[in-house]
């Protein structure tokens, strides 16, 4: 395993998860599993900012794996491993 | 009449003659108001030969049929020919000025001529009074508003220029309701050239609603929609538009040091999250707005409004500056002096690169925040180095023999999204009727933020159609006149419903889209006559030739040629970007 998975929290997630970065040591897992793990590790249930009750991505949720949107990969089934960097953004807008 | 007040007045500031502009029902139905009706009136009154600063150039302030009614309806549009770009231009601003103008009895006013001394207009009871403004000339926008409010009844709303507009800086803004700006395209300079310091309005006339019962129920429902949407109901309130800083940076397309890089090392330090935990005093909102994306902030020395996302970027990453206080105070200064923050910051970035290459002898350093305030002030007064910055980036870079270093389209500086990372936005910038602007078709929404649907940002397939559609919808919303942020939570049919309920006219979604297309095409016809064509629908060479080196947009370039022919064909324009006779006929132009 090449290092840890680095998870970064942005936007409204910051109000719930008090440290903006979380490092997770784990075998390969998918994004949904990673989110569950992050929830357990932080003790904060931030999942509702990102997912709907059926555990699907909310419109506007952005999750990047090494800068690439998981919607262009396998969505929540996208696999990640040590050394990957994951950015989590709750739905946002602006101009 | 429902929705509209039914009166638009034309005033000549030279002769002081006033007349009512004849608008029939058909014209209202075809152009609505705001940007659309403004563009129609402008193109009827002025030609592509009209100099933006000439007395005969028209400066048009317009509200729309929804102004003063539903949520976010305090806005107004200003239409004229831009001294920055030479294109037709409309600029829109929030606050409450639009709603108050209607309560004073006017849907809009058309201003021509030049006053022989500084004046301001006071509008009430459907009439316009021309008042002396000699004592106001030279005041900043905050002082001006305060001084006029002391001479007028309570709740008077004022739209005015500051020193930048007086000095005809080509990117001077019009400011209203303290810090709301009609920022882009130099409408403030056109106002200054007319010796017009301000327009003040007050009144109590109500807009009549065709279906009051339906209106009440609709508003309650719309409030719930806004509230339930995670962006309009929460994210924009808590974090403001600068929440985009980290998002755009993570996509490797946050323009840094005049678009040479797509990632800024200190993005985090200038982010919306950071502002929320440091400078933010409270959120602020325009008239009847449940969203409230505005930021009332405080630094150690001053307080004011902002910065918004674009401004955080323009005085931050664009210059390599990470000092949030300096960025915020430069923003306050632009508000006070009446300057567009995007063009101001982008032009300073261009100057920094000119300086670095040795093309310009002035010494300007990336990341140096210490001179920002002086740059802004000197620009507004056109003194010293500011006399050069007041040219805007295109003219500045041309003057020093390096036109390619100006990050602009048709003379307007492009905002805070590097087009190499987002192909649809690149097409949107290139084909925008007022130059490098994100508000004609905000492709960031689908290509980055994923609403209403998520699109692959690096693909060019199908982008032409969506850009054209977004441009039409934006022209429509700008003519109603409501805030674009409503579109985050609402589709076209909601706008149709609002228009039907307020005006009583049986609009359909298709008809509204056609109105948007008509407006966009009419603007294009004006620009064609002014000499703009395919060769101007492009971007600075940097975006075609220089790959970004870091981040998730690395090795990407803009592939405009893959989209442009498609775009013209979707629009019914020829290969040179000129609308075909059948297109004009279909739209009744
Ligand atoms: S969302 Fe923001 S810009 Fe739009 S009306 Fe509300 S406060 Fe004004």
XYZ file of C-alpha atoms and ligand atoms in Angstrom:
692
model
C 0.000 0.000 0.000
C 1.549 3.249 -1.176
C 0.796 5.605 1.694
C -2.571 6.739 2.904
C -5.711 7.919 1.189
C -5.995 11.657 1.709
C -9.559 12.945 2.024
C -10.154 16.713 1.879
C -13.394 18.333 2.991
C -14.694 21.559 1.502
C -17.723 23.804 1.542
C -20.452 23.016 4.041
C -18.679 19.814 5.067
C -16.145 21.973 6.866
C -18.782 23.051 9.328
C -19.294 19.462 10.363
C -15.893 17.928 10.059
C -13.571 20.076 12.039
C -10.274 19.160 10.402
C -10.213 19.870 6.672
C -8.019 16.843 5.897
C -8.327 13.232 6.964
C -5.786 10.534 6.213
C -7.031 6.994 5.966
C -4.965 3.841 5.852
C -6.938 1.183 4.048
C -6.861 -1.437 1.369
C -8.468 -0.630 -1.940
C -12.105 0.354 -1.480
C -14.787 2.230 -3.353
C -15.915 5.797 -2.737
C -19.091 4.814 -0.936
C -17.105 2.614 1.445
C -14.588 5.386 1.872
C -17.315 7.867 2.779
C -18.694 5.473 5.394
C -15.235 5.013 6.824
C -14.637 8.760 6.913
C -17.942 9.208 8.671
C -16.941 6.683 11.308
C -13.491 8.164 11.753
C -14.680 11.737 12.096
C -17.712 10.787 14.135
C -19.710 13.216 12.020
C -22.578 12.232 9.778
C -21.858 14.499 6.852
C -23.139 12.048 4.248
C -26.472 13.839 3.854
C -24.598 16.853 2.437
C -23.370 14.648 -0.416
C -25.857 11.809 -0.903
C -29.605 11.448 -1.033
C -31.434 9.017 1.291
C -30.951 6.258 -1.306
C -27.215 6.818 -1.147
C -26.999 8.328 -4.627
C -24.956 11.445 -5.360
C -26.991 14.625 -4.882
C -27.229 16.901 -7.898
C -24.264 19.200 -7.533
C -22.122 17.020 -5.282
C -18.557 16.948 -6.594
C -16.171 14.177 -5.644
C -12.762 14.240 -7.300
C -10.224 11.441 -7.283
C -6.840 12.939 -8.076
C -8.670 15.847 -9.672
C -11.034 13.722 -11.778
C -14.764 13.708 -11.208
C -16.100 10.287 -10.205
C -19.112 10.921 -12.438
C -16.733 10.357 -15.349
C -15.476 7.169 -13.683
C -17.589 4.605 -11.857
C -19.455 7.061 -9.635
C -19.603 5.847 -6.042
C -18.121 2.537 -7.114
C -14.901 4.187 -8.259
C -12.028 2.402 -6.540
C -9.366 4.253 -4.586
C -6.209 3.170 -2.828
C -3.305 4.506 -0.802
C -1.683 7.554 -2.369
C -4.927 8.795 -3.902
C -6.227 12.229 -3.078
C -9.989 12.662 -2.713
C -11.734 16.044 -2.714
C -15.274 16.214 -1.328
C -17.431 19.228 -2.195
C -21.009 19.661 -1.104
C -23.253 21.147 -3.831
C -22.241 24.703 -4.627
C -23.041 27.556 -6.940
C -21.719 30.957 -7.762
C -20.767 33.069 -10.679
C -51.633 46.930 -17.368
C -50.341 43.975 -15.354
C -46.621 43.560 -14.732
C -45.377 46.585 -16.611
C -46.032 50.140 -15.411
C -46.656 51.109 -19.035
C -44.328 54.071 -19.187
C -40.811 54.574 -20.490
C -39.504 58.128 -20.708
C -36.777 59.467 -22.948
C -34.863 62.479 -21.762
C -32.290 64.556 -23.603
C -29.838 65.968 -21.079
C -28.748 68.673 -23.525
C -32.121 70.142 -24.435
C -33.883 68.805 -21.308
C -36.749 67.676 -23.529
C -38.693 64.673 -22.330
C -40.987 62.416 -24.274
C -42.773 59.154 -23.640
C -41.347 56.288 -25.661
C -44.094 54.561 -27.613
C -44.117 50.859 -26.758
C -46.959 48.685 -27.954
C -48.143 45.380 -26.513
C -46.517 43.484 -29.341
C -43.101 44.961 -28.553
C -43.447 44.166 -24.867
C -44.412 40.633 -25.716
C -41.436 40.224 -28.062
C -38.747 41.755 -25.808
C -40.261 41.771 -22.282
C -38.082 44.396 -20.631
C -34.609 44.711 -19.075
C -31.869 43.640 -21.430
C -34.250 42.656 -24.241
C -36.316 45.806 -24.474
C -33.211 47.863 -23.746
C -31.356 46.318 -26.680
C -34.376 46.778 -28.943
C -34.714 50.467 -28.034
C -30.971 50.968 -28.305
C -30.715 49.498 -31.786
C -33.702 51.574 -32.928
C -32.106 54.784 -31.653
C -28.403 54.332 -32.333
C -26.272 52.907 -35.100
C -23.032 50.960 -35.159
C -21.350 54.303 -35.849
C -22.467 55.846 -32.565
C -19.491 56.679 -30.383
C -20.047 55.452 -26.801
C -19.073 58.861 -25.418
C -20.972 60.959 -27.982
C -24.050 62.821 -26.752
C -26.316 60.902 -29.126
C -25.307 57.555 -27.616
C -28.277 56.248 -25.649
C -27.906 54.985 -22.090
C -30.937 52.944 -21.171
C -32.039 51.899 -17.683
C -34.652 49.166 -17.809
C -36.725 47.079 -15.473
C -38.843 44.132 -16.556
C -42.372 42.814 -16.141
C -41.363 40.861 -13.023
C -39.385 43.683 -11.406
C -40.842 44.571 -8.032
C -42.931 41.396 -7.861
C -41.532 37.905 -7.203
C -38.327 36.940 -5.360
C -35.041 38.593 -6.450
C -36.916 41.211 -8.449
C -35.093 44.346 -7.306
C -32.742 44.233 -10.264
C -32.378 46.443 -13.324
C -30.433 46.363 -16.583
C -28.397 49.109 -18.224
C -27.919 48.981 -21.974
C -25.626 51.029 -24.176
C -22.625 50.654 -26.412
C -19.562 49.703 -24.417
C -16.519 51.984 -24.469
C -14.442 48.946 -23.473
C -15.472 46.638 -26.304
C -17.388 48.638 -28.912
C -20.060 45.930 -28.794
C -23.587 46.424 -27.641
C -23.572 45.868 -23.900
C -25.957 45.304 -21.072
C -24.989 45.202 -17.474
C -27.245 44.171 -14.648
C -27.273 44.943 -10.966
C -29.096 43.764 -7.863
C -30.179 45.654 -4.788
C -33.575 47.325 -4.948
C -33.086 50.122 -7.482
C -35.103 48.357 -10.197
C -38.083 47.779 -7.931
C -37.938 51.348 -6.647
C -37.745 52.759 -10.184
C -40.978 50.965 -10.961
C -42.588 52.189 -7.779
C -41.687 55.680 -9.022
C -43.844 54.944 -12.047
C -41.420 54.038 -14.822
C -40.513 50.787 -16.536
C -37.380 52.445 -17.757
C -35.682 55.539 -19.021
C -33.687 56.352 -22.110
C -31.028 58.997 -21.713
C -29.447 60.855 -24.588
C -27.565 64.131 -24.912
C -25.022 65.601 -22.542
C -25.749 67.976 -19.704
C -23.696 71.187 -19.766
C -22.924 70.752 -16.071
C -23.125 67.796 -13.664
C -26.692 66.759 -12.938
C -28.634 63.979 -11.330
C -32.131 62.776 -12.124
C -34.761 62.415 -9.469
C -37.660 60.212 -10.494
C -40.958 60.161 -8.650
C -44.659 59.979 -9.516
C -43.819 58.991 -13.071
C -41.901 62.227 -13.691
C -38.221 63.081 -14.025
C -36.650 66.112 -12.364
C -33.203 67.224 -13.464
C -31.249 68.441 -10.462
C -27.902 70.141 -10.138
C -25.070 67.815 -9.096
C -22.154 70.241 -9.165
C -21.675 69.670 -5.441
C -21.660 65.900 -5.912
C -19.097 65.707 -8.703
C -15.928 64.199 -7.311
C -17.638 62.334 -4.478
C -17.277 58.597 -4.273
C -20.273 56.305 -4.734
C -21.015 55.973 -1.020
C -20.806 59.709 -0.370
C -22.940 60.398 -3.436
C -25.704 58.051 -2.347
C -25.703 59.494 1.136
C -25.767 63.105 -0.085
C -28.675 62.436 -2.431
C -30.564 60.529 0.227
C -30.313 63.606 2.444
C -32.054 65.633 -0.287
C -34.799 63.110 -1.055
C -37.543 61.224 0.818
C -36.758 58.183 2.950
C -36.215 54.918 1.047
C -34.935 56.687 -2.066
C -32.744 54.344 -4.042
C -29.755 55.783 -5.883
C -27.695 54.479 -8.799
C -24.579 56.540 -9.342
C -21.045 56.765 -10.607
C -17.865 57.517 -8.719
C -14.695 59.261 -9.871
C -13.924 56.427 -12.340
C -17.126 57.094 -14.258
C -16.573 60.843 -14.147
C -13.131 60.297 -15.634
C -14.552 57.972 -18.296
C -12.481 54.955 -17.333
C -13.592 52.397 -19.919
C -14.562 49.878 -17.224
C -16.302 52.189 -14.783
C -19.304 50.702 -13.003
C -22.656 52.081 -11.920
C -23.244 51.452 -8.212
C -26.592 51.346 -6.437
C -27.986 50.526 -3.002
C -24.566 50.969 -1.463
C -22.442 48.305 -3.068
C -24.416 46.607 -5.805
C -22.750 47.054 -9.181
C -23.692 47.133 -12.828
C -20.073 46.289 -13.236
C -19.102 45.099 -16.629
C -18.550 46.968 -19.867
C -18.067 50.541 -18.681
C -21.663 51.709 -18.389
C -20.430 54.104 -15.670
C -18.142 55.813 -18.170
C -21.040 56.358 -20.574
C -22.939 57.940 -17.686
C -19.952 60.145 -16.851
C -19.680 61.289 -20.474
C -23.241 62.563 -20.137
C -22.343 64.569 -17.037
C -24.880 62.418 -15.233
C -23.768 61.691 -11.685
C -26.742 59.701 -10.462
C -30.312 58.618 -10.841
C -32.459 58.586 -7.721
C -35.924 57.143 -7.493
C -38.630 56.923 -4.909
C -42.313 56.121 -4.999
C -45.157 53.996 -3.829
C -46.883 52.796 -6.985
C -47.537 49.078 -6.912
C -47.173 46.659 -9.775
C -50.559 45.157 -10.645
C -50.682 41.378 -10.709
C -52.967 39.599 -13.173
C -53.731 36.647 -10.918
C -53.283 37.672 -7.258
C -54.449 34.338 -5.819
C -52.217 32.291 -8.072
C -49.392 34.705 -7.331
C -49.611 34.109 -3.599
C -49.673 30.353 -3.947
C -46.858 30.417 -6.490
C -44.612 32.538 -4.281
C -45.091 30.211 -1.331
C -44.200 27.264 -3.532
C -41.149 28.994 -4.995
C -39.910 29.848 -1.504
C -40.037 26.162 -0.646
C -38.157 25.211 -3.815
C -35.416 27.723 -3.050
C -35.260 26.607 0.539
C -35.045 22.903 -0.255
C -32.307 23.235 -2.854
C -28.949 22.699 -1.143
C -27.285 25.499 -3.118
C -29.898 28.266 -2.976
C -31.192 27.157 0.410
C -27.867 26.824 2.147
C -24.509 26.922 0.347
C -24.815 30.418 -1.130
C -26.003 31.830 2.189
C -23.325 30.296 4.312
C -20.342 30.516 1.997
C -21.237 33.011 -0.734
C -19.992 32.687 -4.280
C -16.341 32.355 -3.168
C -17.074 28.761 -2.284
C -15.995 28.297 -5.912
C -12.349 29.132 -5.184
C -11.425 25.680 -3.912
C -13.651 23.919 -6.427
C -12.220 25.625 -9.479
C -8.691 25.315 -8.129
C -9.168 21.584 -7.574
C -10.157 21.300 -11.230
C -6.840 22.906 -12.169
C -8.511 25.850 -13.883
C -8.248 28.650 -11.332
C -6.394 31.246 -13.420
C -3.162 32.162 -11.728
C -0.723 34.939 -12.652
C -2.516 36.070 -15.788
C -3.641 32.578 -16.767
C -0.166 31.093 -16.908
C -1.145 28.448 -14.397
C -4.373 26.786 -13.370
C -3.667 26.217 -9.697
C -2.991 28.788 -7.033
C -0.883 27.625 -4.103
C -2.819 29.767 -1.694
C -6.344 29.193 -2.961
C -7.383 27.926 0.453
C -6.355 31.192 2.092
C -8.632 33.181 -0.209
C -11.554 30.757 -0.279
C -15.191 31.258 0.676
C -14.619 28.903 3.597
C -11.798 31.147 4.812
C -13.823 34.336 4.350
C -16.685 32.805 6.326
C -14.411 32.152 9.279
C -12.465 35.410 9.146
C -13.856 38.584 7.545
C -17.529 37.755 7.283
C -19.836 39.828 9.468
C -23.110 38.653 7.978
C -24.736 37.650 4.745
C -26.609 40.293 2.762
C -29.437 40.039 0.300
C -31.014 42.024 -2.514
C -34.692 43.057 -2.563
C -37.031 40.126 -1.828
C -34.213 37.612 -2.062
C -34.416 34.517 0.124
C -30.966 33.373 -1.033
C -28.724 36.199 0.189
C -25.416 35.447 -1.443
C -23.910 38.844 -0.521
C -21.127 39.196 2.035
C -20.882 42.054 4.491
C -17.315 41.956 5.694
C -14.868 43.786 7.891
C -11.110 44.110 7.809
C -9.065 45.747 10.541
C -9.439 49.167 8.925
C -12.673 49.155 7.015
C -15.943 47.441 6.346
C -18.045 46.947 3.253
C -19.413 44.393 0.805
C -17.534 41.556 -0.781
C -15.431 40.024 -2.039
C -17.395 37.798 -4.397
C -15.729 34.901 -6.197
C -14.681 36.887 -9.259
C -13.145 39.627 -7.172
C -11.312 37.232 -4.877
C -9.740 35.863 -8.011
C -9.109 39.167 -9.825
C -7.121 40.672 -6.944
C -5.900 37.306 -5.697
C -4.754 34.397 -7.852
C -4.705 36.494 -11.028
C -1.960 38.587 -9.404
C -0.432 35.847 -7.263
C -1.728 37.721 -4.189
C -2.821 35.701 -1.156
C -3.474 38.518 1.308
C -7.231 38.343 1.862
C -7.335 41.720 3.595
C -5.615 43.444 0.668
C -7.980 41.732 -1.773
C -11.005 42.792 0.253
C -9.855 46.393 0.619
C -9.132 46.617 -3.119
C -12.719 45.429 -3.586
C -14.040 48.135 -1.238
C -12.033 50.738 -3.166
C -13.506 49.587 -6.492
C -16.995 49.880 -4.999
C -16.297 53.374 -3.726
C -14.611 54.641 -6.866
C -16.998 52.790 -9.186
C -14.826 50.267 -11.041
C -15.407 46.778 -12.414
C -13.279 44.488 -10.266
C -12.782 41.820 -12.939
C -11.337 44.135 -15.568
C -9.361 46.041 -12.932
C -7.662 42.961 -11.528
C -7.144 41.292 -14.868
C -5.558 44.440 -16.268
C -3.144 44.643 -13.345
C -2.238 40.992 -14.039
C -1.612 41.827 -17.666
C 0.577 44.751 -16.556
C 2.538 42.436 -14.261
C 3.271 40.084 -17.121
C 4.182 42.982 -19.416
C 6.538 44.171 -16.710
C 8.084 40.747 -16.249
C 8.747 40.347 -19.966
C 10.389 43.763 -20.046
C 7.859 45.122 -22.529
C 6.854 47.696 -19.939
C 9.417 49.550 -17.900
C 7.233 49.857 -14.781
C 8.268 47.409 -12.084
C 5.294 45.351 -10.960
C 5.784 42.106 -9.086
C 3.601 39.040 -8.856
C 2.261 38.581 -5.377
C 2.928 42.161 -4.280
C -0.241 43.312 -2.548
C 1.245 46.520 -1.200
C 0.383 48.635 -4.250
C -3.082 47.267 -5.000
C -4.985 50.127 -3.410
C -2.806 52.710 -5.128
C -3.342 50.988 -8.494
C -7.099 51.077 -8.037
C -7.176 54.704 -6.918
C -4.781 55.885 -9.612
C -6.874 54.123 -12.247
C -10.050 55.893 -11.164
C -8.274 59.253 -11.368
C -6.191 58.316 -14.419
C -2.984 59.450 -12.794
C 0.514 58.007 -13.017
C 0.510 54.321 -13.785
C -3.275 54.383 -13.364
C -3.609 56.363 -16.585
C -2.255 53.280 -18.341
C -4.248 50.723 -16.350
C -7.387 52.723 -17.179
C -6.972 51.557 -20.775
C -8.008 48.016 -19.859
C -5.807 45.045 -20.728
C -6.386 44.957 -24.497
C -5.325 48.526 -25.198
C -2.543 48.345 -22.624
C -1.009 45.200 -24.101
C -1.360 46.566 -27.637
C 0.354 49.776 -26.604
C 3.374 47.818 -25.417
C 3.481 45.562 -28.437
C 2.314 42.351 -26.719
C -1.419 42.104 -27.526
C -1.404 38.376 -26.791
C -0.829 39.051 -23.088
C -4.290 40.549 -22.592
C -6.684 37.849 -21.389
C -9.741 39.231 -23.124
C -12.361 38.558 -25.759
C -13.533 41.503 -27.878
C -11.837 43.788 -25.372
C -13.536 42.463 -22.231
C -11.401 40.570 -19.738
C -12.403 36.973 -19.217
C -13.242 35.971 -15.661
C -12.092 33.311 -13.247
C -12.371 30.055 -15.184
C -9.484 28.962 -17.385
C -11.119 27.905 -20.657
C -8.533 25.164 -21.216
C -10.248 23.233 -18.446
C -13.784 23.636 -19.715
C -14.586 23.509 -23.419
C -18.183 24.714 -23.343
C -17.187 27.747 -21.310
C -14.484 28.448 -23.904
C -17.124 28.548 -26.637
C -19.320 30.690 -24.413
C -16.528 33.242 -23.869
C -15.652 33.318 -27.564
C -19.200 33.888 -28.778
C -20.394 36.215 -26.011
C -22.034 39.339 -27.381
C -20.380 41.604 -24.846
C -16.942 40.000 -24.840
C -15.181 37.796 -22.292
C -17.927 37.200 -19.812
C -19.234 34.207 -17.890
C -22.782 35.467 -17.577
C -23.946 34.993 -21.180
C -23.901 31.200 -20.839
C -22.676 29.905 -17.504
C -21.365 26.561 -18.690
C -19.588 26.056 -15.364
C -22.959 24.956 -14.080
C -23.179 21.710 -16.114
C -19.475 21.238 -16.824
C -18.174 21.635 -13.269
C -21.006 21.983 -10.772
C -23.196 19.336 -12.335
C -26.482 21.136 -12.599
C -28.965 20.730 -14.087
C -27.035 17.779 -15.581
C -23.389 16.812 -15.477
C -21.358 17.172 -18.679
C -17.787 16.114 -19.424
C -15.831 19.372 -19.334
C -13.173 18.217 -21.787
C -15.574 17.059 -24.472
C -16.625 19.373 -27.293
C -19.476 17.125 -28.434
C -22.889 18.743 -28.199
C -21.536 21.833 -26.480
C -22.574 24.206 -29.281
C -26.253 23.467 -28.771
C -26.084 23.842 -25.027
C -24.121 27.078 -25.172
C -26.680 28.561 -27.584
C -29.539 27.379 -25.368
C -27.933 28.806 -22.221
C -27.293 32.106 -23.997
C -30.957 32.302 -24.952
C -32.168 31.458 -21.445
C -29.809 34.008 -19.923
C -31.049 36.702 -22.316
C -34.574 35.797 -21.304
C -33.954 35.890 -17.539
C -32.070 39.188 -17.946
C -35.178 40.598 -19.606
C -37.673 39.573 -16.935
C -35.447 40.956 -14.850
C -34.578 38.355 -12.196
C -31.425 37.009 -10.580
C -29.616 34.265 -12.459
C -29.128 32.295 -9.277
C -32.787 31.334 -9.434
C -31.818 29.107 -12.353
C -29.908 26.873 -9.963
C -33.232 25.717 -8.550
C -35.711 26.517 -11.330
C -36.150 25.642 -14.968
C -37.632 27.627 -17.822
C -41.198 26.577 -17.020
C -41.012 28.368 -13.684
C -40.157 31.599 -15.474
C -43.065 30.984 -17.824
C -45.359 30.504 -14.842
C -44.126 33.662 -13.153
C -44.661 35.703 -16.317
C -48.135 34.293 -16.872
C -49.204 34.875 -13.303
C -47.909 38.432 -13.159
C -48.757 39.691 -16.673
C -51.749 37.499 -17.472
C -50.317 36.799 -20.934
C -50.337 33.189 -22.097
C -46.611 32.748 -22.638
C -45.283 29.257 -23.388
C -41.804 27.848 -22.708
C -41.132 27.793 -26.464
C -42.144 31.402 -26.846
C -39.828 32.444 -24.016
C -36.895 30.611 -25.543
C -37.648 32.309 -28.827
C -37.626 35.691 -27.060
C -34.174 34.870 -25.709
C -32.987 33.844 -29.158
C -34.437 36.990 -30.711
C -32.561 39.172 -28.219
C -29.291 37.312 -28.662
C -29.586 37.523 -32.437
C -30.458 41.217 -32.405
C -27.349 41.906 -30.318
C -25.329 39.922 -32.822
C -26.753 41.895 -35.747
C -25.626 45.109 -34.062
C -22.165 43.671 -33.436
C -21.889 42.495 -37.046
C -22.679 46.024 -38.200
C -20.036 47.297 -35.804
C -17.519 45.094 -37.601
C -17.413 41.990 -35.387
C -17.451 38.583 -37.082
C -15.914 35.119 -36.906
C -12.381 36.432 -36.423
C -13.511 38.090 -33.186
C -15.192 34.955 -31.835
C -11.940 33.697 -30.448
C -9.711 33.632 -27.376
C -6.168 34.795 -26.609
C -3.545 32.543 -28.285
C -2.346 31.305 -24.885
C -5.390 29.044 -24.662
C -4.682 27.387 -28.011
C -0.911 27.066 -27.709
C 0.264 26.858 -24.102
C -0.670 23.802 -22.082
C -1.276 24.073 -18.370
C 1.478 22.225 -16.548
C -0.079 21.217 -13.243
C -3.369 19.993 -11.892
C -6.180 18.074 -13.467
C -6.433 20.328 -16.541
C -2.779 19.812 -17.431
C -1.910 19.281 -21.075
C -5.271 20.612 -22.138
C -5.915 23.241 -24.809
C -9.069 24.917 -26.070
C -10.505 23.197 -29.170
C -12.711 26.010 -30.390
C -12.674 25.056 -34.048
C -14.382 21.768 -33.158
C -17.378 23.732 -31.897
C -17.626 27.039 -33.730
C -19.116 25.871 -37.060
C -21.622 23.789 -35.144
C -22.504 26.767 -33.043
C -23.115 28.997 -36.059
C -25.222 26.322 -37.660
C -27.312 25.796 -34.486
C -27.846 29.534 -34.417
C -28.732 29.808 -38.111
C -25.749 32.039 -38.840
C -23.401 31.757 -41.830
C -19.765 30.666 -41.618
C -18.702 34.199 -40.781
C -21.106 34.352 -37.869
C -23.691 36.535 -39.583
C -27.357 35.589 -39.047
C -28.918 34.230 -42.263
C -31.937 36.023 -43.757
C -34.187 33.076 -42.886
C -33.057 33.222 -39.245
C -33.911 36.898 -39.068
C -37.256 36.240 -40.715
C -38.095 33.435 -38.268
C -37.396 35.722 -35.330
C -39.213 38.642 -36.891
C -36.105 40.811 -37.031
S -28.914 35.532 -4.995
Fe -27.422 37.117 -4.462
S -27.245 38.436 -6.306
Fe -29.117 37.190 -6.540
S -30.727 38.508 -5.783
Fe -30.052 37.215 -4.057
S -28.472 38.383 -2.948
Fe -28.807 39.368 -4.977
